[in-house]
Amino acid sequence: MADNSFDSLNGFFTHTLFKAENYMVAKFKTEDGTITVTGPSFDYDKKSEYLISGNYVEHPRYGLQFSISTIERALPSRKSDIIAFLSSRTFKGIGRKAAEKIYEAYGDDTFAILKNDPDLIFSLDLKEKQINSLLEGLKQLSDPHNEIIFHLISNGFTNLEAGRIFNRFELATLEVGQRNPFSFYNDVYGISFEKVKDYASKIDFSEPDLKYKESFLIFLLTDYFFNTGDTYIEYEDFCSLLNRQGGFEAFAEAFDKALLDDYLIKDGERIYLSTDYRDERLIADFLSRDNNEMSLSEDLIAEGIMNNESDLGIEYDDLQKQAISSFFRNRVSIIVGGPGTGKTTIVKTMVSIFRNNFPFANLIVVAPTGRAAKRINEVCDCESKTIHSLLKWNKETNTFVHNEDEPIIYDAVIIDEFSMVDNSLFASLLKAGSNIKKICVIGDNNQLPSIRPGNVLRDLIESEKFETTLLKANYRQNKGSEIIELANDIIEANIDLNRFSKDIYYYDHLNSAADLLELIKEDLNNGYTLDDIQVLSPMYRGTLGIDNLNQLLQNAFNPPGYGKAQKKIGQVIYRIDDKILQLKNRPSDDVYNGDIGILQDIDEKENTLMINFDDNYVFYSSEDFQDLTLAYAMSVHKAQGSEYPIVYFVINPNNIRMLNRNLIYTAISRAKNKLVIIGEGSLFIRGCSNMMEQRKTGLREIITNER
């Protein structure tokens, strides 16, 4: 077999047999027939011919395969192809005669020779125009993008990561990597620090220890802020954090370099990532501007409220009227209230009054989640989008199309579910908001804060610089909502689970998932569907953790069956009809973090999934699979911004460290009709008494000029 093997060959990619994050098996068509090739996970162009190098290996199960080590697009190597290509549009001004002259000089290796030494062109008997055309065409022939991408993939980066790195540095990618490979982490969104560290270990570059330590500081603080939600760390705590890594002195030079390179900012005794620092400053500056171009008189506001009350057949209480009035009197206003306090209803009236009084102005309602945006659209009959969709987010680069240079066209913006909005996202909206003259934020200050760093709603309220209306009346109370009662009890720290029996069911003796399955089956027998039921758990691990519950619920309510397609991705098996949770925003397909869909189709040949999100059918390729998981059970954070007819909230002794008042309040307020609490009541009550540790943020102090 060794006598028949060779180091390189030309071929066309035909189809993929298997593709994972860093490895793929594919079929290539060559002059000697179709072969199986293996190598880094790479996106091939079916229309292009490739020159691949490597060696043949004998797989014990799958037989002979060609293991790829390098790849590049192939250039013509036969006389007829070379002459035809040289006389094509790529080389304007070079006709067939000139092409034949060039071929006669260099033969089948024409392109390889001229690419290697372009100066040889000047020795040919060609016109100046033809020489310039040949030089320009040869520049275009090289495929640095392909070579750079394959180089990165061959060194452990995924297709997605390689694409992000190339998009940032383009043709300078390899030069940047040679100068400082840690730039791939420092300056590019979504790149693994460990992969960059591994890449750096394979090459020689100046000051490797200093550049590693600078990047490590960025990595350490990014991870710290993500876990804590803080936007800064005190210098003393920063030094303590470094004690586990050898002490601050070992990083002193790297710290100075990170400050000089503008990755970190030291403000007094506070250490920030520069992006977080600037976001807080930008938010404070935008909101503190003293101009109010779009205000209405009290008489016009009162008239608008009265007309809407008549149209809607309702009567607003004084606080609701005050909230509506505040929006029209102020440039910036805040409305907060728990479930059932009528927040969505007053938005409908705010939109109506705005349209009547500012007919030539544009207003939009935005939210951090797709479901919240859709709910506003349905109830208020107004334009509503997610913030990511409004700003046109590019997930590959984590940038927005709309920014300072291309602002959005809206005069007024209402932001719903504002407790979920982090510093970075809010700053991005305001960067694109040079046309915004009026802004209102609406949220529930007792819910969990944003997943990413910041606590914007709290900071704005505590600054006392913006009129804030706290809605208190419970308009679902008239319908006898025990869920709202429990939410209020949690806020007031006065909880007695035994007093509820109509909308809330409490089981402190259930300790197994089997018990949970039986309760869900009862709901299904009573006419509910799996779409109506959502299981929430604070933890992923353990018997009653999210991962195990998803598997058990899937097997119970969507078991394998004859003819039912399924696909294993990582450790998870996905089946047709599964409930699927979207983990990341995907504005281009109108699906967002926390959206739930149904798996409709599995295409093994194309390696794709099709998921139905409320009649929005979205296709997922292998690179997108990491954005999906099962949705029978999910975390409270993922459920935030959504409501479900029935919620099962599962707790056990292993949860106690994660349980706090904000998390429990958020969990139980996701339920509209029925709430089932499973776990020890004492743990539930203890959890409600645990207050979340206040996040360290500087926004309030900047707004109030304390910093």
XYZ file of C-alpha atoms in Angstrom:
707
model
C 0.000 0.000 0.000
C 2.859 2.349 0.727
C 4.030 2.171 -2.906
C 0.704 3.553 -4.109
C 0.512 6.468 -1.647
C 1.538 10.017 -2.488
C 1.915 13.323 -0.679
C -0.401 15.590 -2.664
C -3.353 15.445 -5.016
C -5.947 17.616 -6.731
C -9.641 17.122 -6.203
C -13.116 18.550 -5.827
C -15.051 18.368 -2.562
C -18.331 16.455 -3.046
C -19.950 16.004 0.370
C -19.390 15.662 4.116
C -19.571 12.294 5.855
C -18.975 13.592 9.382
C -18.252 17.007 10.846
C -17.458 17.976 14.436
C -16.004 21.143 15.886
C -12.378 20.366 15.026
C -12.527 17.311 12.764
C -14.301 16.216 9.631
C -14.491 13.334 7.164
C -15.403 14.169 3.561
C -15.388 12.802 0.027
C -13.146 14.216 -2.700
C -13.369 13.479 -6.402
C -9.956 13.110 -8.063
C -8.740 11.916 -11.447
C -8.190 8.472 -9.924
C -11.681 8.309 -8.435
C -13.474 9.404 -5.256
C -11.505 9.151 -2.010
C -12.215 9.679 1.672
C -10.281 12.541 3.279
C -9.922 13.467 6.944
C -8.628 16.596 8.624
C -9.581 19.837 10.361
C -13.215 20.898 10.116
C -13.169 23.152 7.060
C -15.790 24.834 4.866
C -15.106 23.688 1.306
C -16.393 25.371 -1.846
C -17.908 22.733 -4.111
C -17.074 24.766 -7.219
C -13.351 25.007 -6.502
C -10.570 22.519 -7.121
C -8.177 22.021 -4.216
C -4.581 20.937 -3.890
C -4.330 18.936 -0.695
C -1.202 17.499 0.871
C -0.891 14.818 3.495
C -0.634 11.063 3.525
C -2.698 7.931 3.240
C -3.566 6.033 6.409
C -5.271 2.702 6.870
C -8.204 3.029 9.284
C -8.897 -0.287 11.062
C -12.641 0.078 10.501
C -13.129 2.420 7.529
C -10.163 1.432 5.379
C -7.910 3.697 3.334
C -8.227 7.429 4.019
C -6.201 10.507 3.073
C -5.203 12.613 6.089
C -4.901 16.285 5.078
C -2.092 18.430 6.483
C -2.333 21.482 4.155
C -4.822 22.759 1.606
C -4.969 25.452 -1.077
C -7.038 26.168 -4.158
C -5.526 24.498 -7.216
C -4.484 26.487 -10.279
C -4.665 25.225 -13.899
C -1.784 22.850 -14.695
C -2.587 21.624 -18.223
C -1.756 23.506 -21.427
C -5.328 24.009 -22.619
C -6.528 25.105 -19.178
C -3.603 27.485 -18.679
C -4.040 29.189 -22.069
C -7.809 29.453 -21.603
C -7.373 30.949 -18.127
C -4.677 33.430 -19.184
C -6.906 34.690 -22.013
C -9.958 35.024 -19.723
C -11.358 38.134 -18.013
C -9.005 37.631 -15.097
C -6.152 38.879 -17.292
C -7.654 41.719 -19.325
C -5.715 42.571 -22.497
C -4.028 39.186 -22.779
C -5.384 37.371 -25.822
C -4.817 33.819 -26.905
C -1.530 34.591 -28.727
C -0.016 36.265 -25.667
C -1.259 33.407 -23.503
C 0.397 30.842 -25.756
C 3.655 32.865 -25.628
C 3.568 32.790 -21.820
C 2.874 29.042 -21.783
C 5.748 28.372 -24.205
C 8.092 30.114 -21.769
C 7.068 28.250 -18.592
C 4.975 25.239 -19.597
C 2.664 23.383 -17.190
C 4.244 25.128 -14.180
C 3.454 28.626 -15.499
C 1.391 29.777 -12.516
C 3.617 28.189 -9.882
C 6.717 29.816 -11.426
C 5.197 33.274 -11.902
C 3.559 33.293 -8.455
C 6.914 32.444 -6.923
C 8.866 35.033 -8.951
C 6.583 37.673 -10.577
C 9.610 39.627 -11.863
C 10.024 36.967 -14.554
C 7.051 38.588 -16.271
C 9.283 41.482 -17.363
C 11.455 39.091 -19.399
C 8.473 38.185 -21.594
C 7.898 39.968 -24.886
C 4.626 41.611 -23.777
C 3.157 45.091 -23.955
C 3.220 47.217 -20.801
C -0.564 46.966 -20.486
C -0.360 43.175 -20.729
C 2.423 43.016 -18.126
C 0.383 45.111 -15.672
C -2.678 42.942 -16.302
C -0.666 39.782 -15.670
C 0.802 41.194 -12.451
C -2.633 42.242 -11.185
C -4.170 38.900 -12.111
C -1.432 36.962 -10.319
C -2.121 38.944 -7.138
C -5.731 37.809 -7.242
C -4.743 34.191 -7.851
C -3.202 33.700 -4.454
C -5.800 32.681 -1.918
C -4.501 34.028 1.402
C -7.938 33.834 2.994
C -8.131 30.121 2.360
C -4.552 29.531 3.470
C -4.934 31.600 6.636
C -8.228 29.972 7.618
C -6.802 26.486 7.103
C -3.656 27.427 9.052
C -5.792 28.522 12.016
C -8.059 25.492 11.827
C -5.058 23.179 11.601
C -3.837 24.734 14.853
C -6.955 23.992 16.858
C -9.331 26.884 16.127
C -12.841 26.107 14.919
C -14.177 27.379 11.598
C -16.134 30.021 13.486
C -13.122 31.150 15.515
C -10.849 31.163 12.451
C -13.408 33.252 10.587
C -13.653 35.743 13.443
C -9.882 36.099 13.641
C -9.591 36.620 9.882
C -12.477 39.115 9.847
C -10.626 41.158 12.467
C -7.099 41.129 10.984
C -7.738 40.025 7.370
C -4.540 39.528 5.348
C -2.405 40.640 8.306
C -3.633 37.714 10.433
C -0.484 35.603 10.290
C 1.736 38.652 10.739
C -0.265 39.712 13.805
C -0.108 36.171 15.144
C 3.646 36.058 14.691
C 4.074 39.402 16.447
C 1.688 38.633 19.324
C -0.541 35.545 19.056
C -2.434 36.681 22.147
C -3.931 39.449 20.023
C -6.271 36.737 18.766
C -7.784 36.664 22.268
C -7.261 40.278 23.324
C -8.841 41.838 20.238
C -11.305 39.270 18.888
C -14.712 38.395 20.299
C -15.499 34.787 21.194
C -12.025 33.214 20.982
C -10.897 30.598 23.518
C -7.989 31.779 25.662
C -6.752 28.204 26.060
C -6.659 27.707 22.287
C -4.697 30.910 21.823
C -2.336 29.848 24.593
C -1.815 26.517 22.848
C -1.250 28.262 19.511
C 1.286 30.616 21.096
C 3.257 27.665 22.460
C 3.963 26.491 18.895
C 5.592 29.676 17.593
C 8.478 31.959 18.490
C 7.733 35.618 19.217
C 9.255 38.385 21.293
C 8.478 38.835 25.000
C 6.259 35.739 25.228
C 5.992 35.829 29.020
C 4.939 39.490 29.157
C 2.391 39.121 26.359
C 0.979 35.959 27.913
C 0.575 37.629 31.293
C -1.107 40.688 29.789
C -3.616 38.469 28.011
C -4.078 36.338 31.107
C -5.047 39.436 33.101
C -7.722 40.247 30.511
C -8.933 36.641 30.612
C -8.936 36.545 34.424
C -10.940 39.756 34.785
C -13.359 38.901 31.972
C -14.113 35.621 33.711
C -14.360 37.313 37.103
C -16.802 39.976 35.903
C -18.931 37.422 34.074
C -19.246 35.321 37.242
C -19.891 38.216 39.608
C -21.796 40.629 37.360
C -19.519 43.417 38.607
C -18.120 46.043 36.260
C -15.028 46.749 38.347
C -12.842 45.164 41.009
C -11.175 46.957 43.885
C -7.387 47.077 43.560
C -6.955 45.194 46.848
C -9.304 42.425 45.680
C -7.495 42.368 42.349
C -4.213 41.725 44.135
C -5.857 38.965 46.187
C -7.140 37.403 42.977
C -3.579 37.317 41.675
C -2.191 35.742 44.845
C -3.317 32.359 43.510
C -1.305 33.037 40.340
C 1.987 33.985 42.003
C 1.133 37.401 43.400
C 0.705 40.862 41.944
C 4.451 41.466 41.610
C 4.666 38.667 39.045
C 2.107 40.557 36.931
C 3.105 44.162 37.692
C 4.786 44.761 34.313
C 1.947 43.035 32.450
C -0.589 45.145 34.355
C 1.196 48.359 33.324
C 1.256 47.137 29.726
C -2.474 46.300 29.804
C -3.158 49.838 31.047
C -0.900 51.325 28.380
C -2.514 49.202 25.652
C -5.941 50.349 26.868
C -7.277 46.884 27.693
C -7.662 47.854 31.370
C -8.417 51.150 33.115
C -7.518 52.087 36.689
C -9.901 54.665 38.143
C -8.718 55.432 41.650
C -8.681 52.054 43.399
C -10.986 50.448 40.851
C -9.855 48.245 37.980
C -12.105 48.031 34.905
C -11.997 46.369 31.555
C -11.803 49.437 29.309
C -14.998 48.480 27.446
C -17.031 48.306 30.673
C -15.613 51.604 31.892
C -16.517 53.419 28.679
C -19.982 51.846 28.595
C -20.810 53.272 32.027
C -19.502 56.698 31.057
C -21.457 56.694 27.804
C -24.726 55.658 29.495
C -24.361 58.340 32.159
C -23.527 61.024 29.601
C -26.449 60.157 27.316
C -29.071 60.000 30.055
C -27.858 63.124 31.825
C -28.211 65.441 28.841
C -30.539 68.286 29.705
C -32.861 68.587 26.725
C -36.502 67.601 26.370
C -37.761 68.265 22.862
C -40.898 66.114 22.932
C -43.089 66.895 25.922
C -46.847 67.288 26.312
C -48.936 69.444 28.610
C -50.794 67.845 31.512
C -54.105 68.639 29.793
C -53.166 66.772 26.606
C -51.851 63.819 28.629
C -55.030 63.671 30.736
C -57.182 63.847 27.619
C -55.202 61.034 26.003
C -55.507 58.827 29.077
C -59.251 59.433 29.314
C -59.787 58.594 25.629
C -57.827 55.363 25.953
C -59.667 54.351 29.107
C -62.909 54.749 27.166
C -61.596 52.796 24.168
C -60.171 49.975 26.287
C -63.023 49.857 28.784
C -60.690 50.200 31.771
C -59.846 52.732 34.457
C -56.219 53.455 35.315
C -55.237 54.010 38.933
C -53.310 57.101 39.996
C -49.893 55.418 39.762
C -50.590 54.146 36.262
C -51.672 57.622 35.179
C -48.533 59.031 36.792
C -46.382 56.527 34.831
C -47.998 57.510 31.533
C -47.695 61.197 32.352
C -44.040 60.782 33.330
C -43.215 59.392 29.895
C -44.581 62.499 28.171
C -43.196 65.024 30.645
C -39.621 63.732 30.811
C -36.839 62.888 28.413
C -35.982 59.838 30.544
C -38.523 57.988 32.687
C -38.624 54.712 34.607
C -41.590 52.436 35.327
C -41.211 49.465 37.667
C -43.701 46.940 38.952
C -44.265 43.255 39.526
C -46.436 40.846 37.535
C -50.062 41.893 37.224
C -49.468 45.607 37.842
C -50.514 46.588 34.324
C -47.161 47.536 32.783
C -48.054 46.231 29.330
C -51.490 47.893 29.406
C -50.060 51.342 30.055
C -47.533 50.861 27.228
C -50.503 50.458 24.895
C -51.854 53.842 26.002
C -48.420 55.484 25.853
C -48.073 54.344 22.236
C -51.570 55.570 21.363
C -51.074 59.034 22.878
C -47.674 59.362 21.206
C -49.112 58.530 17.777
C -51.930 61.056 18.170
C -49.706 63.907 19.290
C -46.542 63.218 17.302
C -47.869 61.814 14.005
C -44.625 62.414 12.123
C -42.314 60.950 14.778
C -41.171 57.351 15.132
C -41.594 55.278 18.280
C -40.506 51.688 18.864
C -40.841 49.299 21.803
C -37.864 46.974 22.281
C -37.060 44.124 24.642
C -34.052 41.901 25.341
C -35.930 38.695 24.413
C -37.913 37.648 21.361
C -40.904 36.487 23.373
C -41.170 39.777 25.247
C -40.985 41.703 21.963
C -43.681 39.520 20.395
C -45.955 39.939 23.415
C -45.690 43.721 23.181
C -46.467 43.565 19.467
C -49.563 41.436 20.040
C -50.951 43.441 22.966
C -50.018 46.966 21.923
C -50.278 46.702 18.137
C -47.064 48.651 17.656
C -43.649 48.117 16.153
C -41.561 46.022 18.511
C -38.244 44.235 18.153
C -35.474 42.799 20.236
C -32.638 45.221 20.855
C -30.291 42.971 18.887
C -32.636 42.931 15.920
C -33.132 46.697 16.013
C -29.387 47.316 16.012
C -28.744 44.507 13.468
C -26.307 42.391 15.451
C -23.564 40.416 13.708
C -22.921 37.410 15.913
C -19.673 36.550 14.115
C -18.025 39.812 15.194
C -20.307 40.764 18.109
C -20.852 44.163 16.514
C -23.925 46.103 15.458
C -24.656 47.652 12.076
C -26.317 50.598 13.821
C -23.874 52.640 15.875
C -22.541 56.197 16.144
C -21.928 56.327 12.412
C -25.245 54.779 11.388
C -27.849 55.689 14.023
C -31.365 54.328 14.273
C -34.137 56.632 13.046
C -36.429 56.528 16.083
C -37.412 59.570 18.114
C -38.716 57.627 21.113
C -37.798 54.217 22.538
C -39.579 52.208 25.218
C -37.540 49.313 26.625
C -39.492 46.476 28.258
C -38.029 43.803 30.591
C -35.250 46.245 31.362
C -33.905 44.308 34.355
C -32.416 41.870 31.825
C -30.513 44.561 29.919
C -26.791 44.723 30.719
C -24.411 47.678 30.532
C -22.900 46.686 27.199
C -26.227 46.178 25.405
C -27.726 49.402 26.760
C -24.604 51.337 25.788
C -24.794 49.868 22.276
C -28.388 51.054 21.955
C -27.497 54.552 23.128
C -24.486 54.711 20.803
C -26.919 54.311 17.932
C -29.432 56.651 19.558
C -28.344 60.128 18.526
C -31.885 60.699 17.181
C -33.611 59.524 20.366
C -35.415 62.351 22.141
C -37.418 60.323 24.639
C -36.628 57.053 26.407
C -38.611 55.014 28.925
C -37.370 51.879 30.660
C -39.840 49.400 32.143
C -39.008 46.470 34.361
C -39.368 44.568 37.608
C -36.612 45.533 40.019
C -37.192 42.389 42.090
C -36.238 40.053 39.247
C -32.766 38.759 38.518
C -30.353 41.302 37.073
C -28.761 40.791 33.658
C -26.577 37.762 33.041
C -23.722 39.914 31.806
C -22.038 42.573 33.988
C -24.013 45.528 35.263
C -27.199 46.297 37.140
C -28.520 49.161 35.051
C -32.108 49.317 36.301
C -31.001 49.433 39.938
C -28.350 52.065 39.208
C -30.789 54.329 37.359
C -33.385 54.089 40.140
C -30.876 54.632 42.955
C -29.368 57.661 41.221
C -32.708 59.444 41.866
C -32.044 61.547 38.764
C -34.941 60.186 36.724
C -38.624 60.154 37.602
C -39.489 56.610 38.681
C -43.028 55.292 39.062
C -43.536 52.186 41.177
C -46.744 50.371 40.220
C -48.309 48.523 43.130
C -51.896 47.493 42.367
C -52.373 43.856 41.354
C -54.853 43.646 38.488
C -54.674 39.894 38.329
C -55.689 39.807 41.968
C -59.293 40.270 40.896
C -58.978 36.919 39.162
C -57.720 35.384 42.383
C -54.096 34.930 41.376
C -52.271 33.216 44.215
C -49.066 33.427 42.184
C -49.126 37.230 42.446
C -49.823 36.931 46.158
C -46.799 34.705 46.629
C -44.630 37.119 44.616
C -45.674 39.935 46.957
C -45.125 37.719 49.998
C -41.565 37.038 48.842
C -40.865 40.775 48.531
C -42.333 41.391 51.991
C -40.530 38.341 53.487
C -43.796 36.925 54.822
C -44.194 33.448 53.313
C -46.608 30.670 54.228
C -46.819 28.107 51.438
C -49.574 26.195 53.222
C -52.113 28.979 52.685
C -52.166 28.405 48.910
C -54.277 25.684 47.309
C -55.865 27.008 44.110
C -53.078 28.187 41.777
C -50.058 27.021 43.784
C -49.298 23.416 44.678
C -46.488 22.592 47.052
C -44.916 19.136 47.410
C -42.170 18.872 49.988
C -42.073 15.068 49.969
C -41.203 14.538 46.309
C -37.545 13.692 45.882
C -37.442 11.788 42.620
C -37.881 12.714 39.001
C -40.434 9.891 38.711
C -42.770 11.830 41.018
C -42.372 14.891 38.813
C -43.243 12.870 35.705
C -46.482 11.662 37.290
C -47.568 15.214 38.106
C -46.853 16.374 34.557
C -48.821 13.442 33.160
C -51.825 14.601 35.208
C -51.596 18.046 33.600
C -51.399 16.490 30.134
C -54.455 14.366 30.924
C -56.279 17.558 31.931
C -55.856 19.082 28.490
C -52.534 20.906 28.765
C -49.695 20.295 26.294
C -45.940 20.129 26.768
C -45.776 23.621 25.270
C -47.842 24.866 28.225
C -45.557 23.297 30.832
C -42.093 24.480 31.781
C -39.817 22.882 34.370
C -37.328 25.256 36.012
C -34.348 24.263 38.131
C -31.495 26.354 39.557
C -28.889 23.669 38.802
C -27.692 21.689 35.791
C -26.225 18.750 37.696
C -27.815 16.179 39.983
C -30.898 13.984 39.850
C -33.217 16.983 39.739
C -30.808 19.106 37.736
C -31.592 20.486 34.284
C -29.479 18.006 32.300
C -30.937 14.896 33.928
C -34.485 16.249 33.907
C -34.270 17.008 30.196
C -33.236 13.450 29.440
C -35.926 11.940 31.662
C -38.689 14.200 30.349
C -37.632 13.573 26.766
C -37.712 9.787 27.233
C -41.079 10.002 28.979
C -42.878 12.330 26.585
C -40.954 11.953 23.321
C -39.458 8.446 23.419
C -37.619 6.809 20.510
C -39.928 5.090 18.055
C -39.933 3.301 14.746
C -39.315 5.786 11.945
C -38.666 8.711 14.335
C -35.343 10.268 13.323
C -32.855 11.195 16.022
C -29.331 12.571 16.118
C -26.680 12.516 18.815
C -24.812 15.791 19.214
C -22.209 15.650 21.945
C -23.849 13.894 24.871
C -27.402 14.855 23.894
C -29.771 12.893 21.669
C -32.229 15.035 19.701
C -35.447 13.573 18.278
C -38.131 14.826 15.959
C -40.806 16.672 18.017
C -38.367 17.576 20.817
C -38.736 20.908 22.616
C -35.604 22.877 21.720
C -34.141 25.880 23.524
C -32.224 28.582 21.643
C -29.163 29.577 23.680
C -27.908 32.603 21.723
C -29.416 35.517 19.853
C -29.796 34.963 16.107
C -31.497 38.102 14.771
C -30.982 37.150 11.119
C -33.501 34.335 11.642
C -35.642 36.162 14.221
C -34.829 33.727 17.031
C -33.317 34.738 20.338
C -31.784 33.493 23.551
C -34.560 31.751 25.511
C -36.893 31.058 22.550
C -38.400 27.569 22.426
C -39.105 25.666 19.219
C -39.957 22.160 18.038
C -37.496 19.992 16.130
C -39.200 19.301 12.814
C -36.549 17.660 10.632
C -33.118 16.004 10.780
C -31.162 15.818 7.512
C -28.252 13.429 8.023
C -26.856 13.921 4.519
C -26.600 17.700 4.847
C -25.982 17.470 8.612
C -28.698 20.017 9.398
C -31.633 20.425 11.762
C -34.849 22.340 11.068
C -36.644 23.856 14.059
C -40.051 25.485 14.120
C -40.266 28.594 16.301
C -43.955 29.543 16.146
C -44.159 28.916 12.376
C -40.714 30.424 11.848
C -38.696 27.542 10.373
C -34.966 27.884 11.010
C -32.176 25.664 9.662
C -29.092 24.822 11.734
C -25.790 23.523 10.373
C -23.195 21.726 12.458
C -21.545 24.988 13.529
C -24.842 26.162 15.026
C -25.594 23.021 17.043
C -23.791 24.498 20.055
C -26.523 27.158 20.217
C -29.217 24.549 20.966
C -30.257 22.294 23.821
C -33.365 20.475 25.029
C -36.046 22.696 26.565
C -38.168 20.377 28.716
C -36.275 21.813 31.699
C -34.264 25.033 31.805
C -32.609 27.500 34.151
C -34.459 30.423 35.672
C -32.181 32.847 33.811
C -33.159 31.319 30.464
C -36.859 31.582 31.342
C -36.632 35.243 32.304
C -38.696 37.400 29.987
C -41.127 34.554 29.235
C -44.337 33.300 30.811
C -45.871 29.810 30.783
C -49.333 28.542 31.760
C -47.742 26.024 34.172
C -44.361 26.212 35.872
C -42.721 23.454 37.911
C -40.012 24.923 40.131
C -37.710 22.187 41.419
C -35.388 22.659 44.385
C -33.386 20.287 46.561
C -30.713 20.609 49.286
C -27.967 20.912 46.675
C -29.628 24.109 45.407
C -29.425 26.099 48.607
C -26.207 27.954 47.739
C -27.771 29.163 44.497
C -31.167 30.080 45.895
C -31.830 33.742 46.589
C -34.845 36.022 46.666
C -34.393 37.415 43.167
C -34.016 33.976 41.597
C -37.036 32.495 43.386
C -39.164 35.559 42.677
C -38.224 35.399 38.988
C -38.957 31.664 38.832
C -42.409 31.729 40.389
C -43.501 34.834 38.449
C -42.972 32.955 35.147
C -46.194 31.048 35.884
C -49.495 32.472 34.572
C -52.086 29.925 35.710
C -50.462 27.290 37.877
C -47.281 27.011 39.924
C -45.966 23.735 41.316
C -43.144 23.939 43.871
C -41.259 20.715 44.462
C -38.813 20.543 47.349
C -38.458 21.255 51.032
C -40.422 24.297 52.135
C -37.708 25.261 54.587
C -35.215 25.504 51.717
C -37.647 27.647 49.733
C -38.127 30.045 52.659
C -34.393 30.116 53.457
C -33.706 30.905 49.820
C -36.178 33.791 49.904
C -34.293 35.272 52.847
C -30.995 35.163 50.959
C -30.375 38.491 49.291
C -28.207 38.590 46.191
C -24.856 40.173 46.813
C -24.990 43.680 45.390
C -23.021 43.995 42.190
C -20.161 46.459 42.146
C -20.939 48.976 39.431
C -19.982 52.595 38.944
C -22.916 53.836 36.881
C -24.959 55.354 39.728
C -21.962 57.306 41.038
C -21.098 58.603 37.572
C -24.686 59.773 37.006
C -24.705 61.569 40.373
C -21.226 63.058 39.751
C -19.747 61.231 42.737
C -16.948 59.965 40.480
